[in-house]
Amino acid sequence: MSGIHPFRILRARPLWMANGVITGVLALLFAVFYVGANIDPVDHLTKLPVGLVNADEGVGQVNLGAQITESIGKSTAGGDRIDWKVMDEKELKERLGKGKLFGALVVPADFTSSVTALTGTAATGTPARPTLTVLTNQSAGSIGSGLARTATTRAAANASLQVGKELTARIGTAEAKLPAAARVLLADPAAVTVEDGHPLDSHSGLGLTAFYYALTLVVVGMLSANVISGQVDHALGYTHNDMGPLRLHRPLIRATRVQTLAISATLMAGLSLLMGTLVMAGAIGLMGMDASHLPLLWLYSVCAIAVAGIGALTLLAVFGTPGMLVVTLVFIGMAVPTAGATTPIEALPGFYRFLAEFEPLRQITGGIRSILYYDAQGDAGLTRGWVMMVAALVAAALFGFGVLGWYDRKGLHRIPLETTPEKTATPT
């Protein structure tokens, strides 16, 4: 008994300084990652892929749709913020159905004929107004779809005004004889309609269920790693296990650091079968989330939890006590803003785009999005998801067992051999 009151440690400056530095850095990093990534997506927007389709059949030698799409494609008014992809309707449907486009502007087949008819019907007061169609794609991300909708709507409005100028110039002085409503219509002839280019089922969270499902997989894997790591240490006798007022302690079973990680990883792999099943049961069975390809979704869920969990176990084993902070930053702090589920990757600052290339949540979200929204097509994100999970598992194994093997060879055991009581060397 030291006779020192426990509260006296609050007078220790190192205690305040160490905890202040750690918690302060953590708070600053989360602010930078979360707020910094999303503070101004419009200003950081670069090359957002948006489709541009001319289905106009034209009238004679005149094809106003071709003029509009050519003008928009060459336009520099938006700088390099929008990457206009000129394509036909078939390709548009395919790319919207793979999440490769955030939206599109479509000039319909009868556009030229409808515009031409205005000059002949305006005087009667019953003209048929031509339309330009803006397509959205919430499945690719709500903010990205919104940015694309703004850009395409603006482009359609500008195109309508340009066509209006051509109409007015074509009829010349006859415009003055038209009714006021007809003159207004001729100045801005095209109506803009907005449609969903890739409709989702009602229980798809407006395109966000893939993100939240993937986030659940990562968080479950990360938190389970913390639980498994602690329980393995308790089972081996390295730590106590407090259960309310009770403290349980088992006799020490010596294990190298490599052996401990191998035991923990095996537990994680086995329990991922249970966790992946229960995540699906909760999301689909209890909450009614729309989903298809259920066997594939189950397999992907199990593997995602296993890989995230083994990666977290590796960081916990290599870094020790600070490992949970590293895990939190890697799997949550840096991952959520760079997942591309809310703010598109094209609207993030450069540093966050770099993180998005390897952050696990983005890769897992891409695979889940493909399964849930895009009929499990490989090039819609599923292939990348599988490849990156395999790469992450290999990297975790090489890093974890490599570093821990070096610890073991250097004799950096968790409890030095000479301090271990003989009676705790074997289990009872």
Short mmCIF file of C-alpha atoms in Angstrom, two decimals:
data_model
loop_
_atom_site.label_atom_id
_atom_site.label_comp_id
_atom_site.label_asym_id
_atom_site.label_seq_id
_atom_site.Cartn_x
_atom_site.Cartn_y
_atom_site.Cartn_z
CA MET A 1 0.00 0.00 0.00
CA SER A 2 1.54 3.30 -1.06
CA GLY A 3 -0.70 5.46 1.06
CA ILE A 4 -1.13 7.89 -1.85
CA HIS A 5 -4.70 8.90 -2.62
CA PRO A 6 -5.69 7.94 -6.21
CA PHE A 7 -6.99 11.43 -7.00
CA ARG A 8 -3.50 12.84 -6.52
CA ILE A 9 -2.57 11.59 -9.98
CA LEU A 10 -4.72 14.42 -11.35
CA ARG A 11 -1.90 16.71 -10.25
CA ALA A 12 0.51 14.95 -12.58
CA ARG A 13 1.25 17.18 -15.55
CA PRO A 14 2.37 14.30 -17.83
CA LEU A 15 -1.07 12.70 -17.44
CA TRP A 16 -2.79 15.88 -18.64
CA MET A 17 -0.24 16.54 -21.37
CA ALA A 18 -0.24 13.03 -22.85
CA ASN A 19 -4.01 12.73 -22.90
CA GLY A 20 -4.39 16.31 -24.10
CA VAL A 21 -2.10 15.73 -27.07
CA ILE A 22 -3.79 12.47 -28.07
CA THR A 23 -7.40 13.66 -27.74
CA GLY A 24 -6.57 17.05 -29.26
CA VAL A 25 -4.93 15.54 -32.32
CA LEU A 26 -7.86 13.13 -32.69
CA ALA A 27 -10.38 15.98 -32.56
CA LEU A 28 -8.39 18.02 -35.09
CA LEU A 29 -8.00 15.11 -37.50
CA PHE A 30 -11.69 14.25 -37.45
CA ALA A 31 -12.56 17.89 -38.12
CA VAL A 32 -10.13 18.00 -41.03
CA PHE A 33 -11.30 14.73 -42.56
CA TYR A 34 -15.05 15.18 -42.09
CA VAL A 35 -15.56 18.92 -42.53
CA GLY A 36 -12.64 19.56 -44.86
CA ALA A 37 -13.72 16.95 -47.38
CA ASN A 38 -17.28 18.28 -47.70
CA ILE A 39 -17.01 22.00 -47.05
CA ASP A 40 -17.16 23.11 -50.70
CA PRO A 41 -17.82 20.29 -53.18
CA VAL A 42 -18.77 22.71 -55.98
CA ASP A 43 -15.43 24.51 -55.85
CA HIS A 44 -13.49 21.24 -55.85
CA LEU A 45 -15.61 19.66 -58.58
CA THR A 46 -13.46 18.28 -61.41
CA LYS A 47 -14.57 16.18 -64.38
CA LEU A 48 -17.89 14.95 -63.05
CA PRO A 49 -19.04 12.44 -65.72
CA VAL A 50 -22.35 13.50 -67.28
CA GLY A 51 -23.94 11.99 -70.40
CA LEU A 52 -24.90 14.02 -73.47
CA VAL A 53 -27.23 12.34 -75.99
CA ASN A 54 -28.56 13.60 -79.29
CA ALA A 55 -31.51 11.45 -80.37
CA ASP A 56 -32.85 14.21 -82.65
CA GLU A 57 -33.81 12.93 -86.09
CA GLY A 58 -33.69 16.43 -87.60
CA VAL A 59 -35.68 17.94 -90.45
CA GLY A 60 -34.01 17.86 -93.85
CA GLN A 61 -30.51 19.26 -93.45
CA VAL A 62 -31.29 20.84 -90.09
CA ASN A 63 -30.49 19.01 -86.84
CA LEU A 64 -30.73 21.33 -83.89
CA GLY A 65 -29.91 18.50 -81.50
CA ALA A 66 -26.52 18.02 -83.12
CA GLN A 67 -25.85 21.75 -82.82
CA ILE A 68 -26.82 21.75 -79.14
CA THR A 69 -24.73 18.73 -78.15
CA GLU A 70 -21.74 19.98 -80.12
CA SER A 71 -22.01 23.38 -78.50
CA ILE A 72 -22.31 21.95 -74.98
CA GLY A 73 -19.49 19.48 -75.53
CA LYS A 74 -17.14 22.28 -76.61
CA SER A 75 -18.36 24.73 -73.97
CA THR A 76 -15.75 26.02 -71.51
CA ALA A 77 -18.20 28.00 -69.39
CA GLY A 78 -18.00 25.42 -66.60
CA GLY A 79 -14.25 24.92 -66.94
CA ASP A 80 -13.32 21.30 -66.35
CA ARG A 81 -15.97 20.74 -63.70
CA ILE A 82 -18.22 18.68 -65.98
CA ASP A 83 -16.89 15.93 -68.21
CA TRP A 84 -19.53 15.74 -70.94
CA LYS A 85 -19.69 12.23 -72.40
CA VAL A 86 -21.29 12.23 -75.86
CA MET A 87 -23.01 8.89 -76.52
CA ASP A 88 -26.13 7.26 -77.90
CA GLU A 89 -29.20 6.21 -75.92
CA LYS A 90 -28.14 2.57 -75.59
CA GLU A 91 -24.75 3.46 -74.13
CA LEU A 92 -26.40 6.01 -71.87
CA LYS A 93 -28.69 3.39 -70.38
CA GLU A 94 -25.79 1.00 -69.85
CA ARG A 95 -23.58 3.58 -68.13
CA LEU A 96 -26.35 4.91 -65.93
CA GLY A 97 -27.03 1.29 -65.00
CA LYS A 98 -23.45 0.87 -63.83
CA GLY A 99 -23.13 4.13 -61.90
CA LYS A 100 -20.64 5.51 -64.40
CA LEU A 101 -22.65 8.70 -64.94
CA PHE A 102 -24.20 11.07 -62.41
CA GLY A 103 -26.77 12.34 -64.88
CA ALA A 104 -27.41 13.19 -68.52
CA LEU A 105 -28.98 15.65 -70.94
CA VAL A 106 -31.01 14.09 -73.75
CA VAL A 107 -32.25 15.85 -76.89
CA PRO A 108 -35.35 13.88 -77.97
CA ALA A 109 -36.02 12.55 -81.46
CA ASP A 110 -38.62 15.19 -82.39
CA PHE A 111 -36.75 18.21 -81.11
CA THR A 112 -35.97 19.85 -84.47
CA SER A 113 -39.43 19.17 -85.87
CA SER A 114 -41.07 20.61 -82.72
CA VAL A 115 -38.90 23.74 -82.85
CA THR A 116 -39.53 24.22 -86.57
CA ALA A 117 -43.28 23.88 -86.03
CA LEU A 118 -43.24 26.83 -83.63
CA THR A 119 -42.75 29.34 -86.43
CA GLY A 120 -45.84 28.03 -88.19
CA THR A 121 -48.10 27.55 -85.16
CA ALA A 122 -47.12 30.47 -82.97
CA ALA A 123 -49.68 32.77 -84.58
CA THR A 124 -52.52 30.40 -83.73
CA GLY A 125 -51.63 30.47 -80.04
CA THR A 126 -51.45 26.67 -79.76
CA PRO A 127 -47.82 25.70 -80.35
CA ALA A 128 -46.44 22.34 -79.14
CA ARG A 129 -43.44 23.22 -77.01
CA PRO A 130 -40.30 21.14 -77.61
CA THR A 131 -38.56 19.54 -74.62
CA LEU A 132 -35.07 18.75 -73.42
CA THR A 133 -34.78 15.90 -70.90
CA VAL A 134 -32.51 16.00 -67.83
CA LEU A 135 -31.81 12.58 -66.32
CA THR A 136 -30.63 12.14 -62.73
CA ASN A 137 -28.94 9.12 -61.13
CA GLN A 138 -29.35 8.96 -57.37
CA SER A 139 -27.87 5.46 -57.29
CA ALA A 140 -24.47 7.03 -58.04
CA GLY A 141 -24.76 9.42 -55.07
CA SER A 142 -27.25 12.10 -54.11
CA ILE A 143 -24.85 15.07 -54.09
CA GLY A 144 -23.22 14.01 -57.35
CA SER A 145 -26.62 13.55 -58.95
CA GLY A 146 -27.65 16.99 -57.71
CA LEU A 147 -24.51 18.60 -59.12
CA ALA A 148 -25.11 16.90 -62.46
CA ARG A 149 -28.74 18.00 -62.46
CA THR A 150 -27.72 21.61 -61.89
CA ALA A 151 -25.17 21.49 -64.72
CA THR A 152 -27.49 19.79 -67.20
CA THR A 153 -30.42 22.06 -66.39
CA ARG A 154 -28.24 25.12 -66.90
CA ALA A 155 -26.93 23.71 -70.18
CA ALA A 156 -30.47 22.97 -71.36
CA ALA A 157 -31.63 26.49 -70.48
CA ASN A 158 -28.72 28.04 -72.37
CA ALA A 159 -29.40 25.78 -75.35
CA SER A 160 -33.06 26.87 -75.38
CA LEU A 161 -32.07 30.54 -75.40
CA GLN A 162 -29.62 29.93 -78.25
CA VAL A 163 -32.31 28.15 -80.29
CA GLY A 164 -34.65 31.05 -79.49
CA LYS A 165 -32.21 33.51 -81.00
CA GLU A 166 -32.04 31.43 -84.17
CA LEU A 167 -35.84 31.26 -84.40
CA THR A 168 -36.22 34.98 -83.90
CA ALA A 169 -33.61 35.70 -86.56
CA ARG A 170 -35.31 33.28 -88.95
CA ILE A 171 -38.75 34.89 -88.89
CA GLY A 172 -37.29 38.40 -88.84
CA THR A 173 -39.83 41.24 -88.87
CA ALA A 174 -42.76 38.83 -88.71
CA GLU A 175 -42.05 38.42 -84.99
CA ALA A 176 -43.58 41.83 -84.24
CA LYS A 177 -46.93 40.63 -85.56
CA LEU A 178 -47.07 37.66 -83.20
CA PRO A 179 -48.97 37.69 -79.90
CA ALA A 180 -46.91 38.53 -76.81
CA ALA A 181 -47.12 34.96 -75.46
CA ALA A 182 -45.87 33.58 -78.76
CA ARG A 183 -42.91 35.99 -78.80
CA VAL A 184 -41.95 34.90 -75.27
CA LEU A 185 -42.17 31.27 -76.32
CA LEU A 186 -40.01 31.86 -79.39
CA ALA A 187 -37.34 33.53 -77.24
CA ASP A 188 -37.10 30.50 -74.93
CA PRO A 189 -38.80 27.66 -76.78
CA ALA A 190 -37.65 24.47 -75.01
CA ALA A 191 -39.16 23.11 -71.81
CA VAL A 192 -36.84 21.18 -69.48
CA THR A 193 -38.16 17.97 -67.95
CA VAL A 194 -36.37 16.05 -65.18
CA GLU A 195 -36.57 12.27 -64.93
CA ASP A 196 -34.82 9.56 -62.94
CA GLY A 197 -32.37 7.91 -65.30
CA HIS A 198 -31.94 4.78 -63.16
CA PRO A 199 -34.93 4.36 -60.82
CA LEU A 200 -34.42 2.52 -57.53
CA ASP A 201 -36.83 0.60 -55.37
CA SER A 202 -38.59 2.50 -52.60
CA HIS A 203 -36.57 0.85 -49.80
CA SER A 204 -33.19 1.87 -51.21
CA GLY A 205 -32.68 4.97 -49.09
CA LEU A 206 -32.59 7.26 -52.15
CA GLY A 207 -29.40 5.54 -53.18
CA LEU A 208 -27.76 5.49 -49.74
CA THR A 209 -28.52 1.97 -48.48
CA ALA A 210 -25.36 0.67 -50.16
CA PHE A 211 -23.23 3.15 -48.23
CA TYR A 212 -24.86 2.50 -44.87
CA TYR A 213 -24.77 -1.25 -45.38
CA ALA A 214 -21.07 -1.10 -46.27
CA LEU A 215 -20.40 1.18 -43.30
CA THR A 216 -22.12 -1.36 -41.07
CA LEU A 217 -19.83 -4.11 -42.37
CA VAL A 218 -16.71 -2.05 -41.71
CA VAL A 219 -17.79 -0.92 -38.25
CA VAL A 220 -18.81 -4.45 -37.26
CA GLY A 221 -15.43 -5.76 -38.39
CA MET A 222 -13.54 -2.98 -36.64
CA LEU A 223 -15.39 -3.25 -33.31
CA SER A 224 -15.31 -7.04 -33.38
CA ALA A 225 -11.54 -6.87 -33.78
CA ASN A 226 -11.33 -4.89 -30.57
CA VAL A 227 -13.54 -7.44 -28.77
CA ILE A 228 -11.69 -10.47 -30.14
CA SER A 229 -8.29 -8.99 -29.37
CA GLY A 230 -9.28 -8.41 -25.76
CA GLN A 231 -10.89 -11.82 -25.34
CA VAL A 232 -7.89 -13.66 -26.81
CA ASP A 233 -5.57 -11.78 -24.45
CA HIS A 234 -7.82 -12.77 -21.55
CA ALA A 235 -8.00 -16.41 -22.68
CA LEU A 236 -4.19 -16.50 -22.85
CA GLY A 237 -3.93 -14.92 -19.42
CA TYR A 238 -2.25 -11.69 -20.52
CA THR A 239 -5.04 -9.42 -19.25
CA HIS A 240 -7.82 -9.38 -16.71
CA ASN A 241 -11.46 -9.40 -17.76
CA ASP A 242 -13.67 -7.10 -15.70
CA MET A 243 -17.34 -8.13 -15.61
CA GLY A 244 -19.04 -5.43 -13.57
CA PRO A 245 -17.62 -5.72 -10.03
CA LEU A 246 -15.96 -9.07 -10.82
CA ARG A 247 -12.43 -9.42 -12.13
CA LEU A 248 -11.63 -12.66 -13.90
CA HIS A 249 -8.10 -13.81 -14.58
CA ARG A 250 -6.84 -16.96 -16.25
CA PRO A 251 -3.42 -18.57 -15.88
CA LEU A 252 -0.85 -17.40 -18.40
CA ILE A 253 -0.41 -19.38 -21.60
CA ARG A 254 2.67 -18.05 -23.33
CA ALA A 255 2.18 -17.22 -26.99
CA THR A 256 4.35 -15.31 -29.40
CA ARG A 257 2.95 -12.19 -30.98
CA VAL A 258 2.63 -14.02 -34.31
CA GLN A 259 0.70 -16.85 -32.67
CA THR A 260 -1.62 -14.40 -30.92
CA LEU A 261 -2.45 -12.63 -34.19
CA ALA A 262 -3.00 -15.97 -35.93
CA ILE A 263 -5.43 -17.05 -33.20
CA SER A 264 -7.31 -13.73 -33.36
CA ALA A 265 -7.48 -13.76 -37.17
CA THR A 266 -8.83 -17.32 -37.17
CA LEU A 267 -11.55 -16.33 -34.71
CA MET A 268 -12.40 -13.29 -36.84
CA ALA A 269 -12.65 -15.36 -40.02
CA GLY A 270 -14.91 -17.91 -38.36
CA LEU A 271 -17.16 -15.41 -36.60
CA SER A 272 -17.53 -13.36 -39.78
CA LEU A 273 -19.86 -16.09 -41.03
CA LEU A 274 -22.17 -15.34 -38.10
CA MET A 275 -21.80 -11.56 -38.27
CA GLY A 276 -22.37 -11.35 -42.03
CA THR A 277 -25.49 -13.47 -41.70
CA LEU A 278 -26.89 -11.32 -38.89
CA VAL A 279 -26.14 -8.06 -40.71
CA MET A 280 -28.17 -9.32 -43.67
CA ALA A 281 -30.93 -10.59 -41.40
CA GLY A 282 -31.17 -7.23 -39.66
CA ALA A 283 -31.00 -5.06 -42.78
CA ILE A 284 -33.19 -7.13 -45.09
CA GLY A 285 -35.25 -9.37 -42.83
CA LEU A 286 -36.03 -6.93 -40.01
CA MET A 287 -35.77 -3.52 -41.67
CA GLY A 288 -36.96 -4.44 -45.17
CA MET A 289 -34.04 -3.11 -47.22
CA ASP A 290 -34.46 -3.81 -50.92
CA ALA A 291 -31.83 -6.29 -52.08
CA SER A 292 -31.22 -8.92 -54.73
CA HIS A 293 -28.49 -11.50 -55.42
CA LEU A 294 -28.75 -12.57 -51.77
CA PRO A 295 -26.18 -15.42 -51.84
CA LEU A 296 -23.61 -13.08 -53.41
CA LEU A 297 -24.50 -10.30 -50.96
CA TRP A 298 -24.03 -12.74 -48.07
CA LEU A 299 -20.63 -13.92 -49.33
CA TYR A 300 -19.47 -10.36 -49.96
CA SER A 301 -20.69 -9.26 -46.51
CA VAL A 302 -18.85 -12.09 -44.76
CA CYS A 303 -15.62 -11.39 -46.64
CA ALA A 304 -15.85 -7.63 -46.04
CA ILE A 305 -16.26 -8.11 -42.28
CA ALA A 306 -13.41 -10.63 -42.20
CA VAL A 307 -11.01 -8.41 -44.14
CA ALA A 308 -11.88 -5.26 -42.15
CA GLY A 309 -11.59 -7.19 -38.90
CA ILE A 310 -8.26 -8.83 -39.73
CA GLY A 311 -6.90 -5.48 -40.88
CA ALA A 312 -7.96 -3.91 -37.58
CA LEU A 313 -6.47 -6.83 -35.61
CA THR A 314 -3.18 -6.27 -37.42
CA LEU A 315 -3.06 -2.60 -36.46
CA LEU A 316 -3.99 -3.41 -32.86
CA ALA A 317 -1.26 -6.05 -32.65
CA VAL A 318 1.45 -3.90 -34.25
CA PHE A 319 0.74 -0.59 -32.49
CA GLY A 320 -0.56 -1.89 -29.17
CA THR A 321 -2.60 0.55 -27.08
CA PRO A 322 -2.51 3.37 -29.70
CA GLY A 323 -3.70 0.85 -32.27
CA MET A 324 -7.39 1.53 -31.61
CA LEU A 325 -6.86 5.20 -32.46
CA VAL A 326 -5.09 4.20 -35.68
CA VAL A 327 -7.91 1.79 -36.50
CA THR A 328 -10.52 4.48 -35.88
CA LEU A 329 -8.74 6.93 -38.17
CA VAL A 330 -8.17 4.41 -40.96
CA PHE A 331 -11.58 2.74 -40.94
CA ILE A 332 -13.78 5.67 -39.92
CA GLY A 333 -12.00 9.04 -39.86
CA MET A 334 -10.44 8.86 -43.32
CA ALA A 335 -12.88 6.34 -44.78
CA VAL A 336 -16.32 7.93 -44.47
CA PRO A 337 -15.51 11.24 -46.27
CA THR A 338 -13.73 9.39 -49.10
CA ALA A 339 -16.30 6.63 -49.66
CA GLY A 340 -17.86 8.50 -52.62
CA ALA A 341 -21.33 7.66 -51.37
CA THR A 342 -22.53 11.13 -50.42
CA THR A 343 -20.02 13.55 -51.92
CA PRO A 344 -18.62 12.13 -55.20
CA ILE A 345 -14.89 11.55 -55.49
CA GLU A 346 -14.84 14.14 -58.31
CA ALA A 347 -15.97 16.82 -55.83
CA LEU A 348 -13.28 16.14 -53.18
CA PRO A 349 -9.98 17.99 -52.75
CA GLY A 350 -6.94 16.23 -54.18
CA PHE A 351 -5.70 14.77 -50.89
CA TYR A 352 -9.01 13.04 -50.25
CA ARG A 353 -9.10 11.68 -53.79
CA PHE A 354 -5.74 10.10 -53.09
CA LEU A 355 -7.08 8.48 -49.91
CA ALA A 356 -10.13 7.22 -51.79
CA GLU A 357 -7.92 5.06 -54.01
CA PHE A 358 -7.20 2.63 -51.17
CA GLU A 359 -9.49 3.45 -48.23
CA PRO A 360 -11.46 0.26 -47.49
CA LEU A 361 -14.92 1.79 -47.15
CA ARG A 362 -14.95 3.12 -50.72
CA GLN A 363 -13.98 -0.25 -52.16
CA ILE A 364 -16.56 -2.13 -50.11
CA THR A 365 -19.27 0.44 -50.90
CA GLY A 366 -18.60 0.06 -54.62
CA GLY A 367 -19.15 -3.68 -54.44
CA ILE A 368 -22.32 -3.39 -52.35
CA ARG A 369 -23.66 -0.71 -54.70
CA SER A 370 -23.09 -3.00 -57.66
CA ILE A 371 -24.95 -5.87 -55.96
CA LEU A 372 -27.86 -3.76 -54.72
CA TYR A 373 -28.36 -1.31 -57.60
CA TYR A 374 -26.56 -2.55 -60.72
CA ASP A 375 -27.42 -6.23 -61.02
CA ALA A 376 -24.03 -7.30 -59.60
CA GLN A 377 -22.14 -6.23 -62.73
CA GLY A 378 -18.41 -6.59 -62.30
CA ASP A 379 -17.45 -3.29 -63.94
CA ALA A 380 -19.99 -1.42 -61.81
CA GLY A 381 -17.68 -1.73 -58.79
CA LEU A 382 -17.94 -5.39 -57.80
CA THR A 383 -14.70 -6.53 -59.44
CA ARG A 384 -12.76 -3.65 -57.90
CA GLY A 385 -14.29 -4.48 -54.52
CA TRP A 386 -13.13 -8.10 -54.65
CA VAL A 387 -9.66 -7.21 -55.93
CA MET A 388 -9.11 -4.54 -53.29
CA MET A 389 -10.31 -6.86 -50.50
CA VAL A 390 -7.80 -9.51 -51.58
CA ALA A 391 -5.06 -6.87 -51.80
CA ALA A 392 -5.97 -5.54 -48.34
CA LEU A 393 -5.89 -9.03 -46.82
CA VAL A 394 -2.49 -9.76 -48.34
CA ALA A 395 -1.13 -6.39 -47.21
CA ALA A 396 -2.44 -6.93 -43.67
CA ALA A 397 -0.88 -10.40 -43.49
CA LEU A 398 2.51 -9.24 -44.80
CA PHE A 399 2.58 -6.16 -42.57
CA GLY A 400 1.19 -7.81 -39.45
CA PHE A 401 3.08 -11.09 -39.44
CA GLY A 402 6.21 -9.39 -40.76
CA VAL A 403 6.38 -6.76 -38.02
CA LEU A 404 5.26 -9.12 -35.26
CA GLY A 405 7.77 -11.73 -36.41
CA TRP A 406 10.47 -9.10 -36.08
CA TYR A 407 9.22 -8.25 -32.56
CA ASP A 408 9.45 -11.94 -31.63
CA ARG A 409 12.93 -12.39 -33.08
CA LYS A 410 14.14 -9.34 -31.15
CA GLY A 411 12.79 -10.81 -27.93
CA LEU A 412 10.21 -8.07 -27.53
CA HIS A 413 7.78 -10.32 -25.72
CA ARG A 414 4.63 -8.97 -24.11
CA ILE A 415 5.78 -10.28 -20.73
CA PRO A 416 9.54 -10.80 -20.28
CA LEU A 417 10.38 -14.43 -19.58
CA GLU A 418 12.24 -13.70 -16.37
CA THR A 419 9.25 -11.91 -14.80
CA THR A 420 6.77 -14.75 -15.35
CA PRO A 421 5.90 -16.78 -12.24
CA GLU A 422 6.34 -20.51 -12.80
CA LYS A 423 2.89 -21.32 -11.46
CA THR A 424 1.18 -19.29 -14.24
CA ALA A 425 3.01 -20.96 -17.08
CA THR A 426 0.37 -23.61 -17.70
CA PRO A 427 -3.45 -23.46 -17.60
CA THR A 428 -5.39 -25.07 -14.82
#
